[in-house]
Amino acid sequence: MGFWGQLDSFFTNSATKQDNSAFRKVLLLLVFFVLNTVLLSADLLPDKVSLTVGQISDRDVIAPRTVAFIDEARTKMLETEVLSSVANVYDLDMAASARAEEEVGHIFRSTRIVLTDKNSATLSLQDKINRLKGLLPGFGSEQTLDLLPTFSMPELAQLEEHAKTLLRKYLQRGIRDEELDNVRKLAVMDIEQLGLGKNGETVLVGIVQTMLQPNFVLNVRETDKRRQIAL
């Protein structure tokens, strides 16, 4: 007779003697529940594995819990990639055109002062050039200053107007740092089409290229804001 048969016979005999079938059924159910629980729990208990650091296991060992950690180097690299992908925000300096036109006006006013001076008739061309250089210290184009005193008043007025028109054309649309060289080349092409002659072109190129400067200003606050959002 098997185990379960013996167990049933034992409780059957006990129940007969006690004449209590209800007690027998409850006790059988309780024993079945306990045994079943023990068998199922054996599968759920983790395997005990004893390994030392660096030792190779002969089977897969599943961790009893999930472990997360931050890869600082990888995180820093990804942050750098994200930040570099965010374009800088620039604001157009609308006052740059007005400032450039004022400087152009100052150049031609200084030239007229030299040419209309009461002693101008007695001054040599070199004296006039030297005086103009004294009125415009630090002006970049030496050749432009050498040529300016050689023009008549109507020619100076024409050159001044062309210079201001070209500066408005490019500065009001905005110039970025990386665009400056190309913009200056375009301005030279515009000047060559005006038919001013060699000296007129030389003077106008010298003035316009000196005045053309990048006028997009980096908006640090907005750029940082967009970078924070990207992260």
PDB file of C-alpha atoms in Angstrom:
ATOM      1  CA  MET A   1       0.000   0.000   0.000  1.00  0.00           C
ATOM      2  CA  GLY A   2       1.324   3.379  -0.944  1.00  0.00           C
ATOM      3  CA  PHE A   3       1.952   6.397   1.268  1.00  0.00           C
ATOM      4  CA  TRP A   4      -1.314   8.112   0.442  1.00  0.00           C
ATOM      5  CA  GLY A   5      -3.215   4.824   0.946  1.00  0.00           C
ATOM      6  CA  GLN A   6      -1.658   4.318   4.347  1.00  0.00           C
ATOM      7  CA  LEU A   7      -2.367   7.889   5.266  1.00  0.00           C
ATOM      8  CA  ASP A   8      -5.997   7.540   4.173  1.00  0.00           C
ATOM      9  CA  SER A   9      -6.346   4.229   6.039  1.00  0.00           C
ATOM     10  CA  PHE A  10      -4.903   5.783   9.173  1.00  0.00           C
ATOM     11  CA  PHE A  11      -7.295   8.676   9.153  1.00  0.00           C
ATOM     12  CA  THR A  12     -10.201   6.427   8.077  1.00  0.00           C
ATOM     13  CA  ASN A  13      -9.601   4.126  11.012  1.00  0.00           C
ATOM     14  CA  SER A  14      -9.193   7.078  13.312  1.00  0.00           C
ATOM     15  CA  ALA A  15     -12.355   8.653  12.019  1.00  0.00           C
ATOM     16  CA  THR A  16     -14.238   5.345  12.391  1.00  0.00           C
ATOM     17  CA  LYS A  17     -13.113   5.014  15.920  1.00  0.00           C
ATOM     18  CA  GLN A  18     -14.021   8.619  16.642  1.00  0.00           C
ATOM     19  CA  ASP A  19     -17.018   8.563  14.322  1.00  0.00           C
ATOM     20  CA  ASN A  20     -16.000  11.988  13.002  1.00  0.00           C
ATOM     21  CA  SER A  21     -15.800  12.108   9.147  1.00  0.00           C
ATOM     22  CA  ALA A  22     -15.758  15.911   9.065  1.00  0.00           C
ATOM     23  CA  PHE A  23     -12.578  16.034  11.099  1.00  0.00           C
ATOM     24  CA  ARG A  24     -10.919  13.515   8.751  1.00  0.00           C
ATOM     25  CA  LYS A  25     -11.686  15.596   5.659  1.00  0.00           C
ATOM     26  CA  VAL A  26     -10.382  18.815   7.163  1.00  0.00           C
ATOM     27  CA  LEU A  27      -7.174  17.176   8.328  1.00  0.00           C
ATOM     28  CA  LEU A  28      -6.563  15.582   4.930  1.00  0.00           C
ATOM     29  CA  LEU A  29      -7.041  18.945   3.222  1.00  0.00           C
ATOM     30  CA  LEU A  30      -4.624  20.606   5.638  1.00  0.00           C
ATOM     31  CA  VAL A  31      -1.919  17.982   5.076  1.00  0.00           C
ATOM     32  CA  PHE A  32      -2.319  18.276   1.284  1.00  0.00           C
ATOM     33  CA  PHE A  33      -2.033  22.058   1.460  1.00  0.00           C
ATOM     34  CA  VAL A  34       1.134  21.945   3.574  1.00  0.00           C
ATOM     35  CA  LEU A  35       2.879  19.397   1.333  1.00  0.00           C
ATOM     36  CA  ASN A  36       1.915  21.267  -1.830  1.00  0.00           C
ATOM     37  CA  THR A  37       3.212  24.539  -0.412  1.00  0.00           C
ATOM     38  CA  VAL A  38       6.559  22.956   0.483  1.00  0.00           C
ATOM     39  CA  LEU A  39       6.989  21.516  -3.013  1.00  0.00           C
ATOM     40  CA  LEU A  40       6.160  24.826  -4.746  1.00  0.00           C
ATOM     41  CA  SER A  41       8.395  26.871  -2.442  1.00  0.00           C
ATOM     42  CA  ALA A  42      11.392  24.748  -3.361  1.00  0.00           C
ATOM     43  CA  ASP A  43      11.222  26.048  -6.945  1.00  0.00           C
ATOM     44  CA  LEU A  44      10.982  29.671  -5.810  1.00  0.00           C
ATOM     45  CA  LEU A  45      13.960  29.636  -3.467  1.00  0.00           C
ATOM     46  CA  PRO A  46      17.118  31.103  -5.073  1.00  0.00           C
ATOM     47  CA  ASP A  47      20.053  28.833  -5.720  1.00  0.00           C
ATOM     48  CA  LYS A  48      22.839  29.343  -3.280  1.00  0.00           C
ATOM     49  CA  VAL A  49      25.978  30.192  -5.230  1.00  0.00           C
ATOM     50  CA  SER A  50      29.328  30.794  -3.614  1.00  0.00           C
ATOM     51  CA  LEU A  51      31.681  32.651  -5.925  1.00  0.00           C
ATOM     52  CA  THR A  52      34.740  34.775  -5.335  1.00  0.00           C
ATOM     53  CA  VAL A  53      35.663  37.952  -7.246  1.00  0.00           C
ATOM     54  CA  GLY A  54      36.949  37.042 -10.710  1.00  0.00           C
ATOM     55  CA  GLN A  55      35.799  33.430 -10.564  1.00  0.00           C
ATOM     56  CA  ILE A  56      33.970  32.088 -13.668  1.00  0.00           C
ATOM     57  CA  SER A  57      30.607  30.502 -12.918  1.00  0.00           C
ATOM     58  CA  ASP A  58      29.668  27.188 -14.553  1.00  0.00           C
ATOM     59  CA  ARG A  59      26.087  28.389 -15.093  1.00  0.00           C
ATOM     60  CA  ASP A  60      24.038  31.550 -15.403  1.00  0.00           C
ATOM     61  CA  VAL A  61      23.401  33.245 -12.080  1.00  0.00           C
ATOM     62  CA  ILE A  62      20.327  35.456 -11.930  1.00  0.00           C
ATOM     63  CA  ALA A  63      20.587  38.352  -9.509  1.00  0.00           C
ATOM     64  CA  PRO A  64      17.807  38.469  -6.932  1.00  0.00           C
ATOM     65  CA  ARG A  65      17.283  42.170  -7.669  1.00  0.00           C
ATOM     66  CA  THR A  66      17.865  44.702 -10.435  1.00  0.00           C
ATOM     67  CA  VAL A  67      20.901  46.948 -10.069  1.00  0.00           C
ATOM     68  CA  ALA A  68      21.261  50.258 -11.950  1.00  0.00           C
ATOM     69  CA  PHE A  69      24.335  52.475 -12.091  1.00  0.00           C
ATOM     70  CA  ILE A  70      25.353  55.677 -13.935  1.00  0.00           C
ATOM     71  CA  ASP A  71      28.102  55.490 -16.539  1.00  0.00           C
ATOM     72  CA  GLU A  72      29.626  58.911 -15.885  1.00  0.00           C
ATOM     73  CA  ALA A  73      31.917  58.916 -18.941  1.00  0.00           C
ATOM     74  CA  ARG A  74      29.186  57.817 -21.332  1.00  0.00           C
ATOM     75  CA  THR A  75      26.695  60.255 -19.830  1.00  0.00           C
ATOM     76  CA  LYS A  76      29.143  63.141 -20.203  1.00  0.00           C
ATOM     77  CA  MET A  77      29.830  62.203 -23.817  1.00  0.00           C
ATOM     78  CA  LEU A  78      26.115  62.092 -24.668  1.00  0.00           C
ATOM     79  CA  GLU A  79      25.521  65.439 -22.956  1.00  0.00           C
ATOM     80  CA  THR A  80      28.321  66.977 -25.035  1.00  0.00           C
ATOM     81  CA  GLU A  81      26.804  65.582 -28.238  1.00  0.00           C
ATOM     82  CA  VAL A  82      23.383  66.963 -27.368  1.00  0.00           C
ATOM     83  CA  LEU A  83      24.731  70.419 -26.482  1.00  0.00           C
ATOM     84  CA  SER A  84      26.750  70.609 -29.690  1.00  0.00           C
ATOM     85  CA  SER A  85      23.616  69.831 -31.699  1.00  0.00           C
ATOM     86  CA  VAL A  86      21.779  72.865 -30.278  1.00  0.00           C
ATOM     87  CA  ALA A  87      22.313  75.870 -32.540  1.00  0.00           C
ATOM     88  CA  ASN A  88      23.356  79.167 -30.983  1.00  0.00           C
ATOM     89  CA  VAL A  89      20.710  81.875 -30.885  1.00  0.00           C
ATOM     90  CA  TYR A  90      21.706  85.239 -32.360  1.00  0.00           C
ATOM     91  CA  ASP A  91      20.012  88.622 -32.274  1.00  0.00           C
ATOM     92  CA  LEU A  92      20.439  91.093 -35.126  1.00  0.00           C
ATOM     93  CA  ASP A  93      22.111  94.339 -34.029  1.00  0.00           C
ATOM     94  CA  MET A  94      19.876  96.787 -35.875  1.00  0.00           C
ATOM     95  CA  ALA A  95      21.975  99.758 -34.789  1.00  0.00           C
ATOM     96  CA  ALA A  96      25.062  98.471 -36.631  1.00  0.00           C
ATOM     97  CA  SER A  97      23.920  99.968 -39.937  1.00  0.00           C
ATOM     98  CA  ALA A  98      23.356 103.401 -38.407  1.00  0.00           C
ATOM     99  CA  ARG A  99      26.772 103.324 -36.712  1.00  0.00           C
ATOM    100  CA  ALA A 100      28.492 102.359 -39.955  1.00  0.00           C
ATOM    101  CA  GLU A 101      26.771 105.155 -41.870  1.00  0.00           C
ATOM    102  CA  GLU A 102      27.815 107.647 -39.205  1.00  0.00           C
ATOM    103  CA  GLU A 103      31.446 106.542 -39.513  1.00  0.00           C
ATOM    104  CA  VAL A 104      31.255 106.897 -43.295  1.00  0.00           C
ATOM    105  CA  GLY A 105      29.856 110.382 -42.855  1.00  0.00           C
ATOM    106  CA  HIS A 106      32.735 111.234 -40.541  1.00  0.00           C
ATOM    107  CA  ILE A 107      35.280 110.084 -43.144  1.00  0.00           C
ATOM    108  CA  PHE A 108      33.847 112.279 -45.881  1.00  0.00           C
ATOM    109  CA  ARG A 109      33.287 115.270 -43.568  1.00  0.00           C
ATOM    110  CA  SER A 110      36.929 115.101 -42.577  1.00  0.00           C
ATOM    111  CA  THR A 111      37.935 114.995 -46.228  1.00  0.00           C
ATOM    112  CA  ARG A 112      35.834 118.091 -46.993  1.00  0.00           C
ATOM    113  CA  ILE A 113      37.370 119.922 -44.053  1.00  0.00           C
ATOM    114  CA  VAL A 114      40.830 119.339 -45.486  1.00  0.00           C
ATOM    115  CA  LEU A 115      39.821 120.355 -49.029  1.00  0.00           C
ATOM    116  CA  THR A 116      37.896 123.508 -48.007  1.00  0.00           C
ATOM    117  CA  ASP A 117      40.462 124.794 -45.558  1.00  0.00           C
ATOM    118  CA  LYS A 118      41.502 128.378 -46.312  1.00  0.00           C
ATOM    119  CA  ASN A 119      45.080 127.248 -46.701  1.00  0.00           C
ATOM    120  CA  SER A 120      44.163 124.310 -48.918  1.00  0.00           C
ATOM    121  CA  ALA A 121      45.296 126.045 -52.080  1.00  0.00           C
ATOM    122  CA  THR A 122      48.806 126.367 -50.736  1.00  0.00           C
ATOM    123  CA  LEU A 123      49.032 122.812 -49.412  1.00  0.00           C
ATOM    124  CA  SER A 124      50.567 119.990 -51.394  1.00  0.00           C
ATOM    125  CA  LEU A 125      48.664 116.766 -51.934  1.00  0.00           C
ATOM    126  CA  GLN A 126      50.899 115.032 -49.414  1.00  0.00           C
ATOM    127  CA  ASP A 127      50.186 117.767 -46.845  1.00  0.00           C
ATOM    128  CA  LYS A 128      46.471 117.239 -47.367  1.00  0.00           C
ATOM    129  CA  ILE A 129      46.872 113.475 -47.013  1.00  0.00           C
ATOM    130  CA  ASN A 130      48.859 113.889 -43.803  1.00  0.00           C
ATOM    131  CA  ARG A 131      46.245 116.222 -42.369  1.00  0.00           C
ATOM    132  CA  LEU A 132      43.439 113.802 -43.282  1.00  0.00           C
ATOM    133  CA  LYS A 133      45.291 110.968 -41.584  1.00  0.00           C
ATOM    134  CA  GLY A 134      45.545 113.150 -38.500  1.00  0.00           C
ATOM    135  CA  LEU A 135      41.759 113.594 -38.517  1.00  0.00           C
ATOM    136  CA  LEU A 136      41.165 109.872 -39.047  1.00  0.00           C
ATOM    137  CA  PRO A 137      43.665 108.065 -36.829  1.00  0.00           C
ATOM    138  CA  GLY A 138      43.447 104.296 -36.929  1.00  0.00           C
ATOM    139  CA  PHE A 139      41.515 104.087 -40.186  1.00  0.00           C
ATOM    140  CA  GLY A 140      42.462 100.762 -41.740  1.00  0.00           C
ATOM    141  CA  SER A 141      42.926 101.547 -45.426  1.00  0.00           C
ATOM    142  CA  GLU A 142      46.047 103.634 -46.034  1.00  0.00           C
ATOM    143  CA  GLN A 143      45.443 103.669 -49.789  1.00  0.00           C
ATOM    144  CA  THR A 144      41.918 105.039 -49.302  1.00  0.00           C
ATOM    145  CA  LEU A 145      43.229 108.010 -47.315  1.00  0.00           C
ATOM    146  CA  ASP A 146      45.869 108.673 -49.965  1.00  0.00           C
ATOM    147  CA  LEU A 147      43.212 108.893 -52.679  1.00  0.00           C
ATOM    148  CA  LEU A 148      40.364 110.740 -50.938  1.00  0.00           C
ATOM    149  CA  PRO A 149      41.873 114.262 -51.257  1.00  0.00           C
ATOM    150  CA  THR A 150      42.159 113.784 -55.038  1.00  0.00           C
ATOM    151  CA  PHE A 151      38.383 113.812 -55.629  1.00  0.00           C
ATOM    152  CA  SER A 152      36.150 116.803 -56.279  1.00  0.00           C
ATOM    153  CA  MET A 153      33.232 117.660 -54.002  1.00  0.00           C
ATOM    154  CA  PRO A 154      30.576 116.122 -56.327  1.00  0.00           C
ATOM    155  CA  GLU A 155      32.641 112.950 -56.613  1.00  0.00           C
ATOM    156  CA  LEU A 156      32.978 112.745 -52.830  1.00  0.00           C
ATOM    157  CA  ALA A 157      29.204 113.118 -52.445  1.00  0.00           C
ATOM    158  CA  GLN A 158      28.640 110.304 -54.930  1.00  0.00           C
ATOM    159  CA  LEU A 159      31.132 107.992 -53.194  1.00  0.00           C
ATOM    160  CA  GLU A 160      29.585 108.716 -49.814  1.00  0.00           C
ATOM    161  CA  GLU A 161      26.087 107.863 -51.037  1.00  0.00           C
ATOM    162  CA  HIS A 162      27.243 104.607 -52.629  1.00  0.00           C
ATOM    163  CA  ALA A 163      29.074 103.598 -49.466  1.00  0.00           C
ATOM    164  CA  LYS A 164      26.035 104.171 -47.247  1.00  0.00           C
ATOM    165  CA  THR A 165      23.720 102.337 -49.661  1.00  0.00           C
ATOM    166  CA  LEU A 166      25.949  99.265 -49.768  1.00  0.00           C
ATOM    167  CA  LEU A 167      26.342  99.186 -45.991  1.00  0.00           C
ATOM    168  CA  ARG A 168      22.587  99.378 -45.479  1.00  0.00           C
ATOM    169  CA  LYS A 169      22.096  96.572 -47.991  1.00  0.00           C
ATOM    170  CA  TYR A 170      24.269  94.087 -46.137  1.00  0.00           C
ATOM    171  CA  LEU A 171      24.068  95.178 -42.505  1.00  0.00           C
ATOM    172  CA  GLN A 172      20.290  95.392 -42.377  1.00  0.00           C
ATOM    173  CA  ARG A 173      19.953  91.799 -43.542  1.00  0.00           C
ATOM    174  CA  GLY A 174      22.581  90.710 -41.007  1.00  0.00           C
ATOM    175  CA  ILE A 175      26.093  89.279 -41.266  1.00  0.00           C
ATOM    176  CA  ARG A 176      27.296  86.231 -39.340  1.00  0.00           C
ATOM    177  CA  ASP A 177      30.949  85.589 -38.548  1.00  0.00           C
ATOM    178  CA  GLU A 178      31.229  82.769 -41.056  1.00  0.00           C
ATOM    179  CA  GLU A 179      29.563  84.885 -43.767  1.00  0.00           C
ATOM    180  CA  LEU A 180      31.842  87.922 -43.554  1.00  0.00           C
ATOM    181  CA  ASP A 181      34.376  86.934 -46.239  1.00  0.00           C
ATOM    182  CA  ASN A 182      31.664  86.065 -48.737  1.00  0.00           C
ATOM    183  CA  VAL A 183      29.720  89.283 -48.020  1.00  0.00           C
ATOM    184  CA  ARG A 184      32.825  91.377 -48.627  1.00  0.00           C
ATOM    185  CA  LYS A 185      33.374  89.633 -51.963  1.00  0.00           C
ATOM    186  CA  LEU A 186      29.770  90.349 -52.951  1.00  0.00           C
ATOM    187  CA  ALA A 187      30.223  94.009 -52.014  1.00  0.00           C
ATOM    188  CA  VAL A 188      33.287  94.250 -54.260  1.00  0.00           C
ATOM    189  CA  MET A 189      31.247  92.822 -57.145  1.00  0.00           C
ATOM    190  CA  ASP A 190      28.541  95.439 -56.503  1.00  0.00           C
ATOM    191  CA  ILE A 191      31.145  98.227 -56.529  1.00  0.00           C
ATOM    192  CA  GLU A 192      32.673  97.041 -59.783  1.00  0.00           C
ATOM    193  CA  GLN A 193      29.292  97.443 -61.485  1.00  0.00           C
ATOM    194  CA  LEU A 194      28.998 101.128 -60.498  1.00  0.00           C
ATOM    195  CA  GLY A 195      31.479 102.361 -63.107  1.00  0.00           C
ATOM    196  CA  LEU A 196      33.389 104.667 -60.759  1.00  0.00           C
ATOM    197  CA  GLY A 197      36.815 104.187 -62.312  1.00  0.00           C
ATOM    198  CA  LYS A 198      39.848 102.572 -60.714  1.00  0.00           C
ATOM    199  CA  ASN A 199      40.419 105.183 -57.983  1.00  0.00           C
ATOM    200  CA  GLY A 200      36.727 105.408 -57.142  1.00  0.00           C
ATOM    201  CA  GLU A 201      36.460 101.631 -56.808  1.00  0.00           C
ATOM    202  CA  THR A 202      39.596 101.501 -54.657  1.00  0.00           C
ATOM    203  CA  VAL A 203      38.271 104.124 -52.238  1.00  0.00           C
ATOM    204  CA  LEU A 204      34.806 102.605 -52.022  1.00  0.00           C
ATOM    205  CA  VAL A 205      36.139  99.071 -51.495  1.00  0.00           C
ATOM    206  CA  GLY A 206      38.483 100.313 -48.762  1.00  0.00           C
ATOM    207  CA  ILE A 207      35.669 102.078 -46.897  1.00  0.00           C
ATOM    208  CA  VAL A 208      32.941  99.459 -47.318  1.00  0.00           C
ATOM    209  CA  GLN A 209      35.090  96.461 -46.453  1.00  0.00           C
ATOM    210  CA  THR A 210      36.347  98.225 -43.335  1.00  0.00           C
ATOM    211  CA  MET A 211      32.784  99.016 -42.203  1.00  0.00           C
ATOM    212  CA  LEU A 212      31.316  95.593 -42.964  1.00  0.00           C
ATOM    213  CA  GLN A 213      31.460  93.578 -39.752  1.00  0.00           C
ATOM    214  CA  PRO A 214      29.373  90.745 -38.277  1.00  0.00           C
ATOM    215  CA  ASN A 215      26.309  92.208 -36.581  1.00  0.00           C
ATOM    216  CA  PHE A 216      24.584  89.119 -35.216  1.00  0.00           C
ATOM    217  CA  VAL A 217      25.073  89.112 -31.434  1.00  0.00           C
ATOM    218  CA  LEU A 218      25.020  85.839 -29.495  1.00  0.00           C
ATOM    219  CA  ASN A 219      21.994  85.622 -27.189  1.00  0.00           C
ATOM    220  CA  VAL A 220      23.631  83.732 -24.323  1.00  0.00           C
ATOM    221  CA  ARG A 221      20.480  83.486 -22.210  1.00  0.00           C
ATOM    222  CA  GLU A 222      18.276  82.025 -24.942  1.00  0.00           C
ATOM    223  CA  THR A 223      21.035  79.681 -26.111  1.00  0.00           C
ATOM    224  CA  ASP A 224      21.519  78.301 -22.587  1.00  0.00           C
ATOM    225  CA  LYS A 225      17.748  77.945 -22.204  1.00  0.00           C
ATOM    226  CA  ARG A 226      17.495  75.812 -25.341  1.00  0.00           C
ATOM    227  CA  ARG A 227      20.434  73.671 -24.228  1.00  0.00           C
ATOM    228  CA  GLN A 228      18.797  72.978 -20.869  1.00  0.00           C
ATOM    229  CA  ILE A 229      15.582  71.954 -22.619  1.00  0.00           C
ATOM    230  CA  ALA A 230      17.558  69.616 -24.906  1.00  0.00           C
ATOM    231  CA  LEU A 231      19.107  67.876 -21.898  1.00  0.00           C
TER     232      LEU A 231
END
